[in-house]
């Protein structure tokens, strides 16, 4: 196909009326031959930034991507749009590869996806030279950052693309946000003089909620049954064992779920990943090994059952929800045990002191987010250097927690811990301190004569769960620390100011989970989509059923055929002709020709 301009390609191929945000500027800049570094959050629409210029410019857009397991799906989705796309990676048979190579050389490809390691081989470079290159797109560009969380050595060699093909424009894209990473990407890929496009990292359709972890299984079930019945989602756990445990637990409770972690056989992993992408309503219970590049648009929730190690990690993981822009939930349950466990892990980790300090700072930032009494989104964006006002779509906005003067309570706890420290050779954790404060004569309290301490029973104004909340918050505020194998609670130097009445301590009052949930459903999130009307709802379900059958027949994920957002728009506008159907956002020329008649049949009932 030939295109008059970028908007012509956008409309005819992708079926969209207009570019979003900075897309147009980026696309025009690259079409004109400029280099670009693009930072945009997940779901922001990065792909169009190199796909449209590849269609408009002469030659083939060469896309470097580390996500080998997903290339087939990406290429299938493009072919379904009528784009001539292919890929080259190690999973192919030689004859498949030869076919793609021949298409490239003959100028029959709009887009060619390449794994970065292929560029190490002379034969790939010679091959590229035989065709015409429209541009280089470097996807997941943060993989070039040595200090980032996902360094790939092969990415370092991408700097040489510029030397070999100086007149071919390059566009590097990533969703990893901090200023330091951006600078490193620009310098390693020689993109300092290219234009940098930094979009807002806000994801307004994601509702952020952080709750205190009490009975995680029950809480998770409530979330999934109460708010996300039948939805696809990801549940993140820290350990491999817990992913398996929670996946079986969900299955026992009638929720289809699969585990995913690096310890599973690679064939099981790829089977589970493929099922998650292809089936509707499946829950993936995974370690953080799962998720990069998963561009399933309709992940409706990301739940964390353990505390992420950093705000960056949390933001990346939660960002996998709601790429289609529809309302989605990022839910994290966090408790005292998480803080203790993570502090212990840092203490016993193998890195040098500087490394442990960095990890510790990451954890502090994560804890500050958890214990915040102000807008979560504003805090998150602030972390990435963006300012924002209260969002109205996070738990602290929907159900503002109270903060209260907990100085006296903190003093009670700190002085209990101080007295326990004086027990020669004995080490005690949070449980013992709380039992003493509550005046419980447990066997262990009696054994160590702790019922004779002056602090015994002075904390009966709070219950156990409230005391655990206080311990957690004092850990988060750096007034308490945990040490050693038995997670002994100890005072930090800062605690002496509280004990000496030189400073006060503000605490966050726990909000009851039930109240938070009911209020969130009564208030509309800012980015809420138009609710389907009672007439459109069954039509939408019929369209989904049609899509599921079509996807099965072709062996592709359902969203490759149409996104939920497009099906909703069709159900709502109820087009009566192919022309009208072609006006719906997300229906391009190729899809109209391929599926138009079938959709009209579904609509005609
Ligand atoms: P990213 O790669 O930045 O995570 P994608 O490129 O996958 O994001 O885009 C996210 C979603 O937004 C996709 O479903 C895509 O089709 C849709 N999208 C992108 N640009 C537009 C646009 N201009 N109009 C409508 N939908 C768009």
XYZ file of C-alpha atoms and ligand atoms in Angstrom, residues 16 18-20 23 41-48 323 563, ligand 1:
42
model
C -7.659 5.073 14.256
C -6.036 10.549 15.336
C -2.656 10.206 16.933
C -2.385 10.312 20.687
C 2.770 10.291 18.580
C 4.565 4.440 29.727
C 3.342 0.967 28.929
C 0.189 1.252 26.891
C 1.137 4.769 25.769
C 1.265 3.713 22.121
C 4.958 3.291 21.372
C 4.513 0.732 18.597
C 2.765 3.137 16.243
C -2.937 -1.197 28.132
C -9.423 -5.199 21.089
P 3.166 0.476 24.296
O 4.009 -0.281 23.306
O 3.596 1.880 24.494
O 2.994 -0.247 25.585
P 1.089 -0.024 22.426
O 1.826 0.449 21.229
O 0.927 -1.480 22.626
O 1.714 0.618 23.722
O -0.321 0.680 22.434
C -1.213 0.504 23.490
C -2.629 0.428 22.975
O -3.086 1.689 22.511
C -2.774 -0.522 21.822
O -3.947 -1.227 22.032
C -2.866 0.388 20.611
O -3.572 -0.204 19.562
C -3.591 1.584 21.189
N -3.261 2.834 20.491
C -2.040 3.337 20.269
N -2.106 4.497 19.601
C -3.418 4.751 19.392
C -4.155 5.821 18.742
N -3.531 6.860 18.188
N -5.494 5.725 18.720
C -6.123 4.677 19.283
N -5.506 3.658 19.898
C -4.166 3.690 19.952
